[in-house]
CSV table of C-alpha atoms in Angstrom, one decimal:
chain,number,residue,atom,x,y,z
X,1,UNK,CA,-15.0,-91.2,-6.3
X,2,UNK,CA,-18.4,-91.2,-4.8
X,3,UNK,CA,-18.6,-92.5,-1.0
X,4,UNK,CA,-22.3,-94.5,-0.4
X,5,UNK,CA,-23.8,-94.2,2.8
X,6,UNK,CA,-25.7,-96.9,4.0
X,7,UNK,CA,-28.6,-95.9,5.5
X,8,UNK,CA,-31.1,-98.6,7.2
X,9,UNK,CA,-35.0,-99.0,5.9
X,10,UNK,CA,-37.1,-98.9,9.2
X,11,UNK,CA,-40.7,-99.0,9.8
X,12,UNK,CA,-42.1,-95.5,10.7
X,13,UNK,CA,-42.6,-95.5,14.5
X,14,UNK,CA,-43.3,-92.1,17.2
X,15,UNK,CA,-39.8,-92.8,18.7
X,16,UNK,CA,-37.5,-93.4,16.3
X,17,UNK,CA,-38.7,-90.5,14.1
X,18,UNK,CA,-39.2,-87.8,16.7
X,19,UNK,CA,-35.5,-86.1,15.9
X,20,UNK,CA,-36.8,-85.3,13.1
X,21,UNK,CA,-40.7,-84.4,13.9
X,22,UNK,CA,-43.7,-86.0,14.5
X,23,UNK,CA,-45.7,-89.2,13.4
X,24,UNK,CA,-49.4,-88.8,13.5
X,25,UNK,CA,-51.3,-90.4,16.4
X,26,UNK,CA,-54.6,-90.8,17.7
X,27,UNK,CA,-55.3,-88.5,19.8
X,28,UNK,CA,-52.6,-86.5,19.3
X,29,UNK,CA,-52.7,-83.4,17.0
X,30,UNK,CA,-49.9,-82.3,14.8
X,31,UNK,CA,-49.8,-78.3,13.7
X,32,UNK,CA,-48.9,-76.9,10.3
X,33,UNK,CA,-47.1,-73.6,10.5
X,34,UNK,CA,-45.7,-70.9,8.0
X,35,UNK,CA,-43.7,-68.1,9.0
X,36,UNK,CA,-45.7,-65.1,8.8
X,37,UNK,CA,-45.4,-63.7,6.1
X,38,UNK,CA,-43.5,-66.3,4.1
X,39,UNK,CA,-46.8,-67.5,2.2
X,40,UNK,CA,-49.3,-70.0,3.4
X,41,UNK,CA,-50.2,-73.4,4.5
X,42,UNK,CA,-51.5,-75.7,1.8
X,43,UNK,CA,-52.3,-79.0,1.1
X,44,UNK,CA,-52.4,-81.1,-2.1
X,45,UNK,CA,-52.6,-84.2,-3.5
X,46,UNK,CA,-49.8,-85.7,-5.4
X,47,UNK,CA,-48.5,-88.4,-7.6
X,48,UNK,CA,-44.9,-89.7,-7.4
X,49,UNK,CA,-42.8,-91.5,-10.4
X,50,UNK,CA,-41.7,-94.7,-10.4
X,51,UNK,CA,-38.2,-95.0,-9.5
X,52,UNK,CA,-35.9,-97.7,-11.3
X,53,UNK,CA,-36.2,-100.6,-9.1
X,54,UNK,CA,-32.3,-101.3,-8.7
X,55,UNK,CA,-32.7,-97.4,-8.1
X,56,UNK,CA,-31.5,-97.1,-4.0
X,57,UNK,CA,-29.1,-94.1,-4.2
X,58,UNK,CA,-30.5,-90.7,-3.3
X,59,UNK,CA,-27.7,-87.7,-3.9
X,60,UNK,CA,-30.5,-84.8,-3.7
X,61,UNK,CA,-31.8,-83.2,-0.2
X,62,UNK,CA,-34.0,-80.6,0.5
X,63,UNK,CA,-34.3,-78.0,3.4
X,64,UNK,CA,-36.8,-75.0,4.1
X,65,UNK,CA,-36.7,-73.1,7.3
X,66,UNK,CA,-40.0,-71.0,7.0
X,67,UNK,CA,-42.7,-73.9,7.0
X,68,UNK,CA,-43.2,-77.2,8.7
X,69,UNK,CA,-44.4,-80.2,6.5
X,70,UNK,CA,-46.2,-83.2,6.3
X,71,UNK,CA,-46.4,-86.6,4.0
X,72,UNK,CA,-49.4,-89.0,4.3
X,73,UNK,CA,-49.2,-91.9,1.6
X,74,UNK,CA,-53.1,-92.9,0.4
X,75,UNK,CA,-52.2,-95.4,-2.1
X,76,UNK,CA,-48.6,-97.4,-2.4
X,77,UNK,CA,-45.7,-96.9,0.2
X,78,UNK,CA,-43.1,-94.3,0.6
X,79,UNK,CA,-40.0,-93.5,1.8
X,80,UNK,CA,-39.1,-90.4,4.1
X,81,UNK,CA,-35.5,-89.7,3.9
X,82,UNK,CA,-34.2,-87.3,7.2
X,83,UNK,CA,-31.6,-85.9,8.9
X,84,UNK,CA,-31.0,-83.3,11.4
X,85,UNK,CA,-31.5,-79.5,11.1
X,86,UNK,CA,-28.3,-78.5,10.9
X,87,UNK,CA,-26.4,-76.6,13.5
X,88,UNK,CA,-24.7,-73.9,11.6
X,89,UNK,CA,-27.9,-72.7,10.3
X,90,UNK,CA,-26.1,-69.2,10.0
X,91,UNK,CA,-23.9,-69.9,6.8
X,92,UNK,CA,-24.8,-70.3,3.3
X,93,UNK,CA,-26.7,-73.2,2.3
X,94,UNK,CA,-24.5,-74.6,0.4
X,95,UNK,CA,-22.1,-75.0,3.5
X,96,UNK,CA,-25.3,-76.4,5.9
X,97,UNK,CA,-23.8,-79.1,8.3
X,98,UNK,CA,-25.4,-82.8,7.1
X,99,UNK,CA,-24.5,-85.3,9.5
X,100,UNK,CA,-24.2,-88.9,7.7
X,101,UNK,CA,-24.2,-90.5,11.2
X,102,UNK,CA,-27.9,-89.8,12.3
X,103,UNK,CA,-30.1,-90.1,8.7
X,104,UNK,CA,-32.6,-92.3,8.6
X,105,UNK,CA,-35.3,-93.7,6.2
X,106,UNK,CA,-38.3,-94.5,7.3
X,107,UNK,CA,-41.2,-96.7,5.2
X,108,UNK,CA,-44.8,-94.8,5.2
X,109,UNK,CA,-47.5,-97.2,4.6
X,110,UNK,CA,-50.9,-95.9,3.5
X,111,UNK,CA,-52.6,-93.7,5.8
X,112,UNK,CA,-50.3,-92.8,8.2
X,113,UNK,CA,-48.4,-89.1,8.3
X,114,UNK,CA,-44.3,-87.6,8.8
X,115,UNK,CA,-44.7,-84.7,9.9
X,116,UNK,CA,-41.1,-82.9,9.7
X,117,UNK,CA,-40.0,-79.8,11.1
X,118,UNK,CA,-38.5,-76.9,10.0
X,119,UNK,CA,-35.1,-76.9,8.9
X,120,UNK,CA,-35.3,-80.9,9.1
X,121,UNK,CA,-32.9,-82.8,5.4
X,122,UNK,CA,-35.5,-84.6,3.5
X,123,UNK,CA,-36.4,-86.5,0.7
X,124,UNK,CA,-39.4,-88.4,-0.5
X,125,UNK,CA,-40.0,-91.3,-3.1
X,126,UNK,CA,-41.7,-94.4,-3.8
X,127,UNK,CA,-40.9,-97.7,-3.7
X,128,UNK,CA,-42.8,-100.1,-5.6
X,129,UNK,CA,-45.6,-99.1,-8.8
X,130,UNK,CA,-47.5,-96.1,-7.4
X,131,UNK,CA,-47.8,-93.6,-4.7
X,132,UNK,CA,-50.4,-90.9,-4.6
X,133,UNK,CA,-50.0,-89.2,-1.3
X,134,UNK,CA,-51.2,-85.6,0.8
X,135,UNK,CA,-48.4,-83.1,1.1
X,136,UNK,CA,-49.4,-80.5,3.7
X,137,UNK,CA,-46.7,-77.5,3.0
X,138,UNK,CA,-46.3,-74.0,2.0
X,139,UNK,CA,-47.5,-72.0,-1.3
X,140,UNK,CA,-47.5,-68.5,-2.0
X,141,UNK,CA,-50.3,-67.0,-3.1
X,142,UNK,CA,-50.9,-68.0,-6.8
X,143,UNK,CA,-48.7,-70.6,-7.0
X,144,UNK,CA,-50.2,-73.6,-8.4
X,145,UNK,CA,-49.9,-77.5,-7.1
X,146,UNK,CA,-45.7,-78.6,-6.8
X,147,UNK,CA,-45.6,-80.0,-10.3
X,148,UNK,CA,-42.7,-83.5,-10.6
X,149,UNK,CA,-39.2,-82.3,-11.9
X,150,UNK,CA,-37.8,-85.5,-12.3
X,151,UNK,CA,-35.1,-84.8,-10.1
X,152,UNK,CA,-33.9,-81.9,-11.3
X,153,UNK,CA,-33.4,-79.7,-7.7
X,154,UNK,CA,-32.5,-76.4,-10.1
X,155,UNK,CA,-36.0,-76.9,-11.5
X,156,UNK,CA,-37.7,-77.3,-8.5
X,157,UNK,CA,-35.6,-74.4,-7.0
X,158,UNK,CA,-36.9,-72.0,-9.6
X,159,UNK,CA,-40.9,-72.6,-9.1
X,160,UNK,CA,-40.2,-72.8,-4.8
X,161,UNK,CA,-37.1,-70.5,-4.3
X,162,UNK,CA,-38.1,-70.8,-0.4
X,163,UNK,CA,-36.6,-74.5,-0.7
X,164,UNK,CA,-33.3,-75.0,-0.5
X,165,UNK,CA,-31.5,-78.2,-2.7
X,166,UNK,CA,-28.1,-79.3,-2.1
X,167,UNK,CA,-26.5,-82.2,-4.3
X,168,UNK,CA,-24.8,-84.3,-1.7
X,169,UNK,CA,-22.7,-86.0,-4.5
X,170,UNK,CA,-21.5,-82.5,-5.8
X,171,UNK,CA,-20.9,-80.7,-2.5
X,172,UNK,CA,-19.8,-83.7,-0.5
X,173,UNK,CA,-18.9,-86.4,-3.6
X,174,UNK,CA,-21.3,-88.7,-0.9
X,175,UNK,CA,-24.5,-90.3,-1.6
X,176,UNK,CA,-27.1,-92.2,0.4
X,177,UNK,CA,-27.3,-96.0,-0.3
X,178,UNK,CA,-30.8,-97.2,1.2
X,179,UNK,CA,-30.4,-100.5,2.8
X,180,UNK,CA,-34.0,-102.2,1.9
X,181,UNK,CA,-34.1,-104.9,4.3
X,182,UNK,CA,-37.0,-106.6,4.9
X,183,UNK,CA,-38.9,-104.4,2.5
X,184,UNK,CA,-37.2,-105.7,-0.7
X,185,UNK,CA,-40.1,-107.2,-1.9
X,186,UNK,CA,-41.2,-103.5,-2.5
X,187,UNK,CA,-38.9,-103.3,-5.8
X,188,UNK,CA,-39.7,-106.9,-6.9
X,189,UNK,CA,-41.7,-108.1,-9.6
């Protein structure tokens, strides 16, 4: 039996995002970094998929320790999904800590910018008809712009081995239940 965990829609503010990294201010710089060596910053412009609108279970998280990264929506609104870098960082992926109690989701509204840290859970999706977003992250030299695999994390895996996908409902049988809120009317007709 799968266990949903409700996790709260919020409005993306400096405060209650800053466990998790950054939100983009005036006057207030933000700093992509790769580890050297471990490929390059790189930014793109991307498209993301509608989702089923009764859609509001996410069982897929990603994780990558060598590069920061940053989301900023330019058309539609989407969600940033986070949780805390884990604290037993030096196991095997597959048994990274995920603490249920402290994810969040956080609404990104067209022109503002998550910037997440390093080893920081995440996932990010639309809500509504359309997103086209900036994605400032890490390539290696040659590799081309992150191409959609529909949610498959073992495709994803093989075309950016330096990110790491667990399958919450697999590993834990647990997956997130976002809470809409006042931002239902994002999934209505």
């Amino acid at each position: 039996m799968i266990e949903a965990i409700k996790v709260n829609l919020q409005p993306l503010s400096a405060e209650a995002f800053s466990p998790y990294g950054q939100m983009l201010e005036n006057k207030q710089p933000i700093f992509p970094e790769v580890v050297a060596g471990e490929g390059r910053v790189a930014i793109e412009m991307q498209y993301l998929k509608p989702r089923r609108p009764e859609t509001t279970r996410i069982g897929q998280m990603a994780i990558h320790f060598s590069y920061n990264q940053t989301f900023i929506p330019l058309e539609g609104t989407m969600v940033m999904l986070v949780a805390p870098i884990p604290r037993n960082t030096h196991v095997d992926q597959a048994a990274f800590e995920f603490d249920y109690d402290k994810v969040a989701a956080f609404i990104l509204e067209p022109g503002q910018a998550a910037f997440i840290e390093k080893g920081v859970w995440h996932n990010a999706f639309m809500l509504g008809r359309k997103c086209t977003f900036i994605n400032v992250t890490r390539k290696n030299p040659g590799e081309g712009t992150t191409k959609d695999a529909e949610g498959q994390m073992e495709v994803t895996h093989a075309r950016r081995p330096y990110v790491e996908f667990v399958d919450l409902e697999k590993r834990d049988s647990r997956t997130l239940e976002l809470e809409l809120g006042r931002f239902k009317y994002l999934v209505e007709d």
